[in-house]
mmCIF file of C-alpha atoms in Angstrom:
data_model
loop_
_atom_site.group_PDB
_atom_site.id
_atom_site.type_symbol
_atom_site.label_atom_id
_atom_site.label_comp_id
_atom_site.label_asym_id
_atom_site.label_seq_id
_atom_site.Cartn_x
_atom_site.Cartn_y
_atom_site.Cartn_z
ATOM 1 C CA MET A 9 127.831 189.555 270.066
ATOM 2 C CA THR A 10 125.125 188.347 267.794
ATOM 3 C CA ARG A 11 123.588 190.555 265.270
ATOM 4 C CA THR A 12 119.933 190.369 264.613
ATOM 5 C CA LYS A 13 118.858 190.663 261.043
ATOM 6 C CA LYS A 14 116.331 193.394 260.424
ATOM 7 C CA GLN A 15 113.227 192.270 258.670
ATOM 8 C CA GLY A 16 111.400 194.349 256.079
ATOM 9 C CA PHE A 17 111.981 195.897 252.701
ATOM 10 C CA THR A 18 114.747 198.251 251.813
ATOM 11 C CA LEU A 19 114.003 201.598 250.240
ATOM 12 C CA ILE A 20 115.332 200.420 246.870
ATOM 13 C CA GLU A 21 113.073 197.363 246.882
ATOM 14 C CA LEU A 22 110.053 199.549 247.632
ATOM 15 C CA LEU A 23 110.947 201.995 244.842
ATOM 16 C CA ILE A 24 111.298 199.149 242.328
ATOM 17 C CA VAL A 25 107.894 197.713 243.279
ATOM 18 C CA ILE A 26 106.247 201.153 243.051
ATOM 19 C CA ALA A 27 107.822 201.746 239.616
ATOM 20 C CA ILE A 28 106.564 198.375 238.338
ATOM 21 C CA ILE A 29 103.049 199.063 239.629
ATOM 22 C CA GLY A 30 103.098 202.496 237.970
ATOM 23 C CA LEU A 31 104.220 201.001 234.654
ATOM 24 C CA LEU A 32 101.483 198.349 234.750
ATOM 25 C CA ALA A 33 98.850 200.974 235.596
ATOM 26 C CA THR A 34 99.983 203.127 232.653
ATOM 27 C CA LEU A 35 99.741 200.174 230.263
ATOM 28 C CA ALA A 36 96.255 199.332 231.528
ATOM 29 C CA ILE A 37 95.029 202.915 231.059
ATOM 30 C CA VAL A 38 96.427 203.132 227.505
ATOM 31 C CA SER A 39 94.800 199.816 226.603
ATOM 32 C CA LEU A 40 91.482 200.897 228.110
ATOM 33 C CA THR A 41 91.542 204.217 226.232
ATOM 34 C CA SER A 42 92.125 202.421 222.923
ATOM 35 C CA ALA A 43 89.269 199.996 223.600
ATOM 36 C CA GLN A 44 86.936 202.877 224.487
ATOM 37 C CA GLN A 45 87.836 204.677 221.239
ATOM 38 C CA ARG A 46 87.087 201.543 219.192
ATOM 39 C CA ALA A 47 83.752 201.152 220.983
ATOM 40 C CA ARG A 48 82.760 204.776 220.265
ATOM 41 C CA ASP A 49 83.704 204.397 216.588
ATOM 42 C CA THR A 50 81.728 201.163 216.307
ATOM 43 C CA LYS A 51 78.701 202.963 217.780
ATOM 44 C CA ARG A 52 79.088 205.757 215.212
ATOM 45 C CA VAL A 53 79.199 203.247 212.334
ATOM 46 C CA ALA A 54 76.105 201.465 213.683
ATOM 47 C CA ASP A 55 74.312 204.819 214.061
ATOM 48 C CA VAL A 56 75.055 205.780 210.441
ATOM 49 C CA LYS A 57 73.768 202.389 209.259
ATOM 50 C CA ALA A 58 70.582 202.919 211.301
ATOM 51 C CA MET A 59 70.155 206.354 209.706
ATOM 52 C CA GLN A 60 70.615 204.795 206.263
ATOM 53 C CA THR A 61 67.932 202.212 207.016
ATOM 54 C CA ALA A 62 65.582 204.971 208.220
ATOM 55 C CA MET A 63 66.200 206.930 204.993
ATOM 56 C CA GLU A 64 65.359 203.894 202.853
ATOM 57 C CA LEU A 65 62.197 203.166 204.847
ATOM 58 C CA TYR A 66 61.195 206.827 204.543
ATOM 59 C CA TRP A 67 61.734 206.587 200.774
ATOM 60 C CA ASN A 68 59.580 203.453 200.541
ATOM 61 C CA GLU A 69 56.713 205.282 202.216
ATOM 62 C CA THR A 70 56.996 208.771 200.678
ATOM 63 C CA ALA A 71 58.951 208.299 197.401
ATOM 64 C CA SER A 72 61.384 211.013 198.485
ATOM 65 C CA TYR A 73 64.091 211.625 201.050
ATOM 66 C CA PRO A 74 63.584 214.204 203.830
ATOM 67 C CA ALA A 75 64.194 217.728 202.559
ATOM 68 C CA VAL A 76 66.833 220.022 204.011
ATOM 69 C CA THR A 77 65.990 223.724 203.937
ATOM 70 C CA GLY A 78 67.277 226.776 205.750
ATOM 71 C CA ALA A 79 64.727 226.095 208.490
ATOM 72 C CA SER A 80 65.780 222.453 208.994
ATOM 73 C CA THR A 81 67.122 221.264 212.323
ATOM 74 C CA TRP A 82 68.267 217.901 213.624
ATOM 75 C CA THR A 83 64.992 217.828 215.584
ATOM 76 C CA THR A 84 62.878 218.325 212.436
ATOM 77 C CA LEU A 85 64.800 215.518 210.746
ATOM 78 C CA GLN A 86 64.092 213.309 213.760
ATOM 79 C CA SER A 87 60.427 214.245 213.500
ATOM 80 C CA ASP A 88 60.392 213.317 209.794
ATOM 81 C CA LEU A 89 62.004 209.953 210.543
ATOM 82 C CA SER A 90 60.208 209.212 213.830
ATOM 83 C CA SER A 91 58.313 206.263 212.332
ATOM 84 C CA PHE A 92 61.569 204.671 211.193
ATOM 85 C CA ILE A 93 64.169 205.442 213.869
ATOM 86 C CA SER A 94 63.545 205.787 217.601
ATOM 87 C CA ALA A 95 66.003 208.653 218.078
ATOM 88 C CA MET A 96 68.530 210.454 215.953
ATOM 89 C CA PRO A 97 72.073 209.517 216.925
ATOM 90 C CA VAL A 98 74.040 211.537 219.432
ATOM 91 C CA ASP A 99 77.807 211.233 219.427
ATOM 92 C CA PRO A 100 79.193 209.526 222.549
ATOM 93 C CA THR A 101 81.895 212.155 223.146
ATOM 94 C CA HIS A 102 80.615 215.275 221.365
ATOM 95 C CA PRO A 103 76.831 215.294 221.856
ATOM 96 C CA THR A 104 76.380 218.444 219.780
ATOM 97 C CA ASP A 105 78.323 217.528 216.650
ATOM 98 C CA VAL A 106 79.673 214.906 214.265
ATOM 99 C CA TYR A 107 76.664 213.347 212.481
ATOM 100 C CA PHE A 108 75.284 214.779 209.235
ATOM 101 C CA TYR A 109 72.680 214.183 206.539
ATOM 102 C CA GLY A 110 72.705 215.606 203.036
ATOM 103 C CA VAL A 111 70.233 215.383 200.172
ATOM 104 C CA ALA A 112 70.572 216.367 196.516
ATOM 105 C CA SER A 113 68.275 216.240 193.515
ATOM 106 C CA ASN A 114 69.073 216.189 189.828
ATOM 107 C CA ALA A 115 66.530 216.434 187.060
ATOM 108 C CA THR A 116 67.543 215.302 183.587
ATOM 109 C CA ALA A 117 65.516 215.070 180.411
ATOM 110 C CA ASP A 118 64.797 211.409 181.096
ATOM 111 C CA GLU A 119 64.425 211.155 184.838
ATOM 112 C CA TYR A 120 64.487 212.818 188.228
ATOM 113 C CA LEU A 121 67.011 211.428 190.697
ATOM 114 C CA GLN A 122 67.352 212.043 194.396
ATOM 115 C CA GLU A 123 70.398 211.111 196.445
ATOM 116 C CA TYR A 124 71.240 211.261 200.134
ATOM 117 C CA VAL A 125 74.357 210.802 202.204
ATOM 118 C CA VAL A 126 74.614 210.192 205.949
ATOM 119 C CA GLY A 127 77.854 210.227 207.862
ATOM 120 C CA ALA A 128 79.848 210.685 211.018
ATOM 121 C CA THR A 129 83.413 211.565 211.922
ATOM 122 C CA ILE A 130 85.404 208.589 213.223
ATOM 123 C CA GLU A 131 88.150 209.046 215.844
ATOM 124 C CA ASN A 132 90.481 206.333 214.520
ATOM 125 C CA ASP A 133 91.324 206.879 210.856
ATOM 126 C CA GLN A 134 92.332 203.195 210.656
ATOM 127 C CA HIS A 135 88.857 201.924 211.641
ATOM 128 C CA GLN A 136 87.816 198.919 209.537
ATOM 129 C CA GLY A 137 84.497 200.528 208.577
ATOM 130 C CA LEU A 138 86.315 203.237 206.617
ATOM 131 C CA ALA A 139 87.312 200.637 204.013
ATOM 132 C CA GLN A 140 83.637 199.922 203.248
ATOM 133 C CA ASP A 141 82.138 203.410 202.991
ATOM 134 C CA VAL A 142 81.789 206.145 200.381
ATOM 135 C CA ASP A 143 85.055 208.070 200.015
ATOM 136 C CA GLY A 144 85.961 211.406 198.464
ATOM 137 C CA ASN A 145 83.178 213.850 197.728
ATOM 138 C CA ALA A 146 79.796 212.186 197.960
ATOM 139 C CA GLY A 147 77.489 212.605 195.062
ATOM 140 C CA THR A 148 77.128 210.622 191.895
ATOM 141 C CA ILE A 149 74.213 212.677 190.600
ATOM 142 C CA ALA A 150 74.923 216.145 191.955
ATOM 143 C CA ALA A 151 77.612 218.069 193.749
ATOM 144 C CA ASP A 152 75.109 220.501 195.223
ATOM 145 C CA TYR A 153 73.898 219.040 198.489
ATOM 146 C CA ASN A 154 71.734 220.585 201.133
ATOM 147 C CA LYS A 155 73.495 219.372 204.286
ATOM 148 C CA LEU A 156 72.283 219.302 207.896
ATOM 149 C CA THR A 157 74.623 218.564 210.832
ATOM 150 C CA SER A 158 73.628 217.294 214.247
ATOM 151 C CA THR A 159 74.233 220.846 215.514
ATOM 152 C CA SER A 160 71.456 221.950 213.126
ATOM 153 C CA VAL A 161 73.842 223.860 210.863
ATOM 154 C CA VAL A 162 72.457 223.959 207.322
ATOM 155 C CA THR A 163 74.741 224.301 204.296
ATOM 156 C CA THR A 164 73.116 224.593 200.891
ATOM 157 C CA GLY A 165 74.523 223.949 197.448
ATOM 158 C CA ALA A 166 77.853 222.475 198.500
ATOM 159 C CA ALA A 167 79.769 219.246 198.076
ATOM 160 C CA VAL A 168 79.790 216.823 200.998
ATOM 161 C CA SER A 169 83.224 215.524 201.910
ATOM 162 C CA CYS A 170 83.436 211.854 202.799
ATOM 163 C CA ALA A 171 87.225 211.708 202.963
ATOM 164 C CA ASP A 172 88.547 209.529 205.782
ATOM 165 C CA PRO A 173 88.114 209.723 208.777
ATOM 166 C CA ILE A 174 84.512 210.509 207.825
ATOM 167 C CA TYR A 175 82.321 207.405 207.527
ATOM 168 C CA CYS A 176 79.605 207.925 204.875
ATOM 169 C CA LEU A 177 76.819 205.855 203.373
ATOM 170 C CA SER A 178 74.607 207.008 200.522
ATOM 171 C CA GLY A 179 71.674 206.016 198.380
ATOM 172 C CA VAL A 180 70.140 207.057 195.052
ATOM 173 C CA ALA A 181 66.532 206.655 193.965
ATOM 174 C CA THR A 182 64.168 207.610 191.183
ATOM 175 C CA PRO A 183 60.647 208.522 192.264
#
């Protein structure tokens, strides 16, 4: 009697193939998530640099930086800077938070200085941009900032923290 060999895959072979496919899919998802995080952080850094450029252009035209008062909102800041930036940045994952702007003034006997700081919270605390920003508490001329967040929360007379993972850029000028 001749035996015919069955053709097809055994259950063990199928389970091994399914496990390998699952492992490869997991690796692809982890890699994609990391790449997306880097892309969001790069956008945040570019947004902060664009805000810094807008602040400097505003200074060149008005000899001051935009004021932050109790009535300030992110929309009023956008209105102030509308000639210099097309739209205020919105965070890719948290559209109602993350970005901030602070301004401080210091009058001495010899001169009047004004300083600003702009920043955003970065997801990856190892991002390369964090090595090139302002760290610690921002403020070389004053510790009392009037700060406005992208959620339009105003804090007056406080230090602005730029400790990593917060990416900050600042500028100082004399009118």
